[in-house]
PDB file of C-alpha atoms in Angstrom:
ATOM      1  CA  UNK I 445       0.056  -0.274  -0.126  1.00 59.00           C
ATOM      2  CA  UNK I 446       1.190   3.363  -0.921  1.00 64.00           C
ATOM      3  CA  UNK I 447       0.100   6.980  -0.648  1.00 64.00           C
ATOM      4  CA  UNK I 448      -2.864   8.040  -2.896  1.00 58.00           C
ATOM      5  CA  UNK I 449      -1.465  10.073  -5.759  1.00 57.00           C
ATOM      6  CA  UNK I 450      -1.218  13.755  -5.429  1.00 53.00           C
ATOM      7  CA  UNK I 451      -3.187  14.634  -8.162  1.00 52.00           C
ATOM      8  CA  UNK I 452      -6.164  12.735  -6.541  1.00 54.00           C
ATOM      9  CA  UNK I 453      -6.173  15.600  -3.986  1.00 58.00           C
ATOM     10  CA  UNK I 454      -6.850  18.387  -6.257  1.00 73.00           C
ATOM     11  CA  UNK I 455      -9.769  20.756  -5.580  1.00 83.00           C
ATOM     12  CA  UNK I 456     -11.099  23.493  -7.439  1.00 89.00           C
ATOM     13  CA  UNK I 457     -10.785  26.828  -5.273  1.00 90.00           C
ATOM     14  CA  UNK I 458     -10.730  30.377  -6.188  1.00 92.00           C
ATOM     15  CA  UNK I 459     -10.680  33.960  -4.714  1.00 90.00           C
ATOM     16  CA  UNK I 460     -14.124  35.454  -4.274  1.00 94.00           C
ATOM     17  CA  UNK I 461     -15.182  38.822  -3.193  1.00 94.00           C
ATOM     18  CA  UNK I 462     -17.686  38.179  -0.125  1.00 96.00           C
ATOM     19  CA  UNK I 463     -19.256  41.472   1.484  1.00 96.00           C
ATOM     20  CA  UNK I 464     -16.263  43.297  -0.185  1.00 93.00           C
ATOM     21  CA  UNK I 465     -13.328  41.016   1.530  1.00 91.00           C
ATOM     22  CA  UNK I 466     -11.371  38.337  -0.460  1.00 88.00           C
ATOM     23  CA  UNK I 467     -12.373  34.883   0.454  1.00 91.00           C
ATOM     24  CA  UNK I 468     -10.567  31.754  -0.185  1.00 89.00           C
ATOM     25  CA  UNK I 469     -13.553  29.519  -1.312  1.00 93.00           C
ATOM     26  CA  UNK I 470     -13.813  25.703  -2.231  1.00 92.00           C
ATOM     27  CA  UNK I 471     -16.122  24.804  -4.911  1.00 95.00           C
ATOM     28  CA  UNK I 472     -17.691  21.487  -3.658  1.00 92.00           C
ATOM     29  CA  UNK I 473     -20.359  19.967  -5.983  1.00 91.00           C
ATOM     30  CA  UNK I 474     -21.005  17.438  -2.975  1.00 88.00           C
ATOM     31  CA  UNK I 475     -22.076  20.010  -0.441  1.00 89.00           C
ATOM     32  CA  UNK I 476     -25.795  20.983  -0.095  1.00 87.00           C
ATOM     33  CA  UNK I 477     -24.685  24.278   1.872  1.00 91.00           C
ATOM     34  CA  UNK I 478     -23.193  27.269   0.729  1.00 96.00           C
ATOM     35  CA  UNK I 479     -21.294  28.502   3.821  1.00 96.00           C
ATOM     36  CA  UNK I 480     -18.901  30.999   5.471  1.00 96.00           C
ATOM     37  CA  UNK I 481     -16.719  30.352   8.491  1.00 93.00           C
ATOM     38  CA  UNK I 482     -17.691  31.961  11.519  1.00 94.00           C
ATOM     39  CA  UNK I 483     -14.244  33.839  11.829  1.00 91.00           C
ATOM     40  CA  UNK I 484     -14.745  35.026   8.147  1.00 93.00           C
ATOM     41  CA  UNK I 485     -18.272  36.526   8.915  1.00 95.00           C
ATOM     42  CA  UNK I 486     -17.054  38.375  11.976  1.00 93.00           C
ATOM     43  CA  UNK I 487     -13.908  39.836  10.064  1.00 91.00           C
ATOM     44  CA  UNK I 488     -15.969  40.739   6.963  1.00 92.00           C
ATOM     45  CA  UNK I 489     -18.716  42.438   9.205  1.00 93.00           C
ATOM     46  CA  UNK I 490     -21.419  40.163   7.818  1.00 96.00           C
ATOM     47  CA  UNK I 491     -24.890  40.988   9.323  1.00 96.00           C
ATOM     48  CA  UNK I 492     -25.552  37.287  10.604  1.00 97.00           C
ATOM     49  CA  UNK I 493     -28.896  36.454  11.906  1.00 98.00           C
ATOM     50  CA  UNK I 494     -30.178  33.298  13.943  1.00 97.00           C
ATOM     51  CA  UNK I 495     -32.213  30.998  11.952  1.00 96.00           C
ATOM     52  CA  UNK I 496     -35.804  30.441  13.372  1.00 97.00           C
ATOM     53  CA  UNK I 497     -35.089  26.582  13.043  1.00 95.00           C
ATOM     54  CA  UNK I 498     -31.325  25.107  13.300  1.00 90.00           C
ATOM     55  CA  UNK I 499     -30.558  22.863  10.539  1.00 88.00           C
ATOM     56  CA  UNK I 500     -28.913  19.704  10.997  1.00 85.00           C
ATOM     57  CA  UNK I 501     -25.514  19.408   8.742  1.00 80.00           C
ATOM     58  CA  UNK I 502     -24.358  15.739   8.447  1.00 68.00           C
ATOM     59  CA  UNK I 503     -21.263  15.072   6.738  1.00 65.00           C
ATOM     60  CA  UNK I 504     -20.477  12.142   4.584  1.00 59.00           C
ATOM     61  CA  UNK I 505     -18.616  10.468   7.447  1.00 55.00           C
ATOM     62  CA  UNK I 506     -20.147   8.547  10.552  1.00 60.00           C
ATOM     63  CA  UNK I 507     -20.716  10.581  13.603  1.00 63.00           C
ATOM     64  CA  UNK I 508     -19.751  13.766  11.589  1.00 68.00           C
ATOM     65  CA  UNK I 509     -22.617  16.296  12.368  1.00 71.00           C
ATOM     66  CA  UNK I 510     -23.179  19.676  13.478  1.00 79.00           C
ATOM     67  CA  UNK I 511     -25.780  22.401  13.731  1.00 84.00           C
ATOM     68  CA  UNK I 512     -26.488  25.409  11.428  1.00 91.00           C
ATOM     69  CA  UNK I 513     -27.535  27.924  13.745  1.00 94.00           C
ATOM     70  CA  UNK I 514     -27.087  31.439  11.970  1.00 96.00           C
ATOM     71  CA  UNK I 515     -27.213  32.513   8.376  1.00 97.00           C
ATOM     72  CA  UNK I 516     -26.178  35.799   6.192  1.00 98.00           C
ATOM     73  CA  UNK I 517     -27.146  37.304   3.038  1.00 98.00           C
ATOM     74  CA  UNK I 518     -23.822  39.068   1.541  1.00 98.00           C
ATOM     75  CA  UNK I 519     -22.856  40.902  -1.602  1.00 98.00           C
ATOM     76  CA  UNK I 520     -20.538  39.037  -3.772  1.00 97.00           C
ATOM     77  CA  UNK I 521     -18.196  39.306  -6.686  1.00 96.00           C
ATOM     78  CA  UNK I 522     -19.468  36.687  -8.933  1.00 96.00           C
ATOM     79  CA  UNK I 523     -20.659  36.642 -12.705  1.00 94.00           C
ATOM     80  CA  UNK I 524     -24.373  37.272 -12.691  1.00 94.00           C
ATOM     81  CA  UNK I 525     -24.633  37.188  -9.044  1.00 95.00           C
ATOM     82  CA  UNK I 526     -24.839  40.266  -6.823  1.00 95.00           C
ATOM     83  CA  UNK I 527     -25.746  38.629  -3.656  1.00 96.00           C
ATOM     84  CA  UNK I 528     -25.945  35.139  -1.791  1.00 97.00           C
ATOM     85  CA  UNK I 529     -27.373  33.468   1.161  1.00 97.00           C
ATOM     86  CA  UNK I 530     -24.640  31.772   3.267  1.00 98.00           C
ATOM     87  CA  UNK I 531     -25.135  29.430   6.174  1.00 96.00           C
ATOM     88  CA  UNK I 532     -22.431  30.162   9.013  1.00 96.00           C
ATOM     89  CA  UNK I 533     -20.846  26.887   9.658  1.00 92.00           C
ATOM     90  CA  UNK I 534     -17.559  25.793  11.287  1.00 89.00           C
ATOM     91  CA  UNK I 535     -15.361  24.982   8.243  1.00 87.00           C
ATOM     92  CA  UNK I 536     -11.716  24.383   8.207  1.00 82.00           C
ATOM     93  CA  UNK I 537      -9.015  25.707   5.851  1.00 82.00           C
ATOM     94  CA  UNK I 538     -11.664  28.103   3.598  1.00 88.00           C
ATOM     95  CA  UNK I 539     -13.289  31.067   4.220  1.00 91.00           C
ATOM     96  CA  UNK I 540     -16.326  29.738   2.225  1.00 95.00           C
ATOM     97  CA  UNK I 541     -17.631  26.790   0.497  1.00 95.00           C
ATOM     98  CA  UNK I 542     -19.823  27.174  -2.394  1.00 97.00           C
ATOM     99  CA  UNK I 543     -22.228  24.164  -2.703  1.00 95.00           C
ATOM    100  CA  UNK I 544     -24.392  22.303  -5.439  1.00 94.00           C
ATOM    101  CA  UNK I 545     -27.702  24.187  -5.052  1.00 94.00           C
ATOM    102  CA  UNK I 546     -25.997  27.712  -5.578  1.00 96.00           C
ATOM    103  CA  UNK I 547     -24.286  25.923  -8.618  1.00 96.00           C
ATOM    104  CA  UNK I 548     -27.266  24.623 -10.055  1.00 95.00           C
ATOM    105  CA  UNK I 549     -28.842  27.898  -9.638  1.00 94.00           C
ATOM    106  CA  UNK I 550     -26.101  29.705 -11.287  1.00 94.00           C
ATOM    107  CA  UNK I 551     -25.267  27.692 -14.118  1.00 92.00           C
ATOM    108  CA  UNK I 552     -21.894  26.657 -12.696  1.00 95.00           C
ATOM    109  CA  UNK I 553     -19.439  23.820 -14.532  1.00 96.00           C
ATOM    110  CA  UNK I 554     -15.992  22.981 -12.885  1.00 94.00           C
ATOM    111  CA  UNK I 555     -13.552  22.172 -15.124  1.00 93.00           C
ATOM    112  CA  UNK I 556     -10.483  20.489 -13.714  1.00 89.00           C
ATOM    113  CA  UNK I 557      -8.550  20.306 -16.829  1.00 90.00           C
ATOM    114  CA  UNK I 558      -8.159  24.077 -17.079  1.00 92.00           C
ATOM    115  CA  UNK I 559      -8.861  24.667 -12.998  1.00 91.00           C
ATOM    116  CA  UNK I 560     -11.515  26.960 -13.844  1.00 94.00           C
ATOM    117  CA  UNK I 561     -15.040  27.527 -12.950  1.00 96.00           C
ATOM    118  CA  UNK I 562     -17.610  28.551 -15.681  1.00 96.00           C
ATOM    119  CA  UNK I 563     -20.216  30.698 -14.188  1.00 95.00           C
ATOM    120  CA  UNK I 564     -23.262  32.149 -16.159  1.00 90.00           C
ATOM    121  CA  UNK I 565     -20.834  32.254 -19.273  1.00 90.00           C
ATOM    122  CA  UNK I 566     -17.963  33.553 -17.274  1.00 94.00           C
ATOM    123  CA  UNK I 567     -14.562  32.014 -16.255  1.00 96.00           C
ATOM    124  CA  UNK I 568     -13.435  32.354 -12.906  1.00 95.00           C
ATOM    125  CA  UNK I 569      -9.608  31.071 -12.508  1.00 93.00           C
ATOM    126  CA  UNK I 570      -8.701  28.448  -9.870  1.00 91.00           C
ATOM    127  CA  UNK I 571      -6.002  29.134  -7.888  1.00 85.00           C
ATOM    128  CA  UNK I 572      -2.968  26.404  -6.896  1.00 70.00           C
ATOM    129  CA  UNK I 573      -1.698  25.937  -3.486  1.00 64.00           C
ATOM    130  CA  UNK I 574       1.407  28.318  -4.782  1.00 60.00           C
ATOM    131  CA  UNK I 575      -1.233  31.080  -5.529  1.00 57.00           C
ATOM    132  CA  UNK I 576      -2.737  30.647  -2.049  1.00 60.00           C
ATOM    133  CA  UNK I 577       0.427  30.926  -0.648  1.00 59.00           C
ATOM    134  CA  UNK I 578       1.433  33.926  -2.540  1.00 58.00           C
ATOM    135  CA  UNK I 579      -1.464  35.960  -1.831  1.00 59.00           C
ATOM    136  CA  UNK I 580      -1.566  34.785   1.989  1.00 57.00           C
ATOM    137  CA  UNK I 581       0.384  37.334   3.447  1.00 54.00           C
ATOM    138  CA  UNK I 582      -1.523  39.781   1.994  1.00 58.00           C
ATOM    139  CA  UNK I 583      -4.772  38.677   2.689  1.00 58.00           C
ATOM    140  CA  UNK I 584      -3.741  37.911   6.363  1.00 56.00           C
ATOM    141  CA  UNK I 585      -2.408  41.488   6.816  1.00 52.00           C
ATOM    142  CA  UNK I 586      -5.771  43.196   5.499  1.00 56.00           C
ATOM    143  CA  UNK I 587      -7.673  40.917   7.763  1.00 57.00           C
ATOM    144  CA  UNK I 588      -5.420  41.839  10.727  1.00 49.00           C
ATOM    145  CA  UNK I 589      -6.145  45.511   9.921  1.00 54.00           C
ATOM    146  CA  UNK I 590      -9.943  44.841   9.733  1.00 53.00           C
ATOM    147  CA  UNK I 591     -10.142  42.855  13.110  1.00 52.00           C
ATOM    148  CA  UNK I 592      -8.437  45.901  14.641  1.00 47.00           C
ATOM    149  CA  UNK I 593     -10.848  48.431  13.088  1.00 48.00           C
TER     150      UNK I 593
END
């Protein structure tokens, strides 16, 4: 037995403006939720609201579940989409996840050959791990500034 090939671990991620702040986003066709992390919601000053009825969040593994208690509507910088609803969920690694329902509604196609997302006829370039690292210092500096404001 060996390690799984690195190419099998390639995900489609991009930078997306959410509430005016650059967010590191995972495009996840296996997720039924479009969500932001509580940390990103706080830093970007999203106006979150408590859900009338919390929703169960069940992941694809046994015993991994959580509750969605908050949501937020936010302006987004995406082709043909001025705003979007986000669940506020404890997610790791990413600022936001864009799920299947959003993708279906906005005619999203993911192209893993070119590492691009096609949305409403426009291309959104995917980013590599190197691209995340290169922009990371700038993004973190801006977030640090926002937390102090």
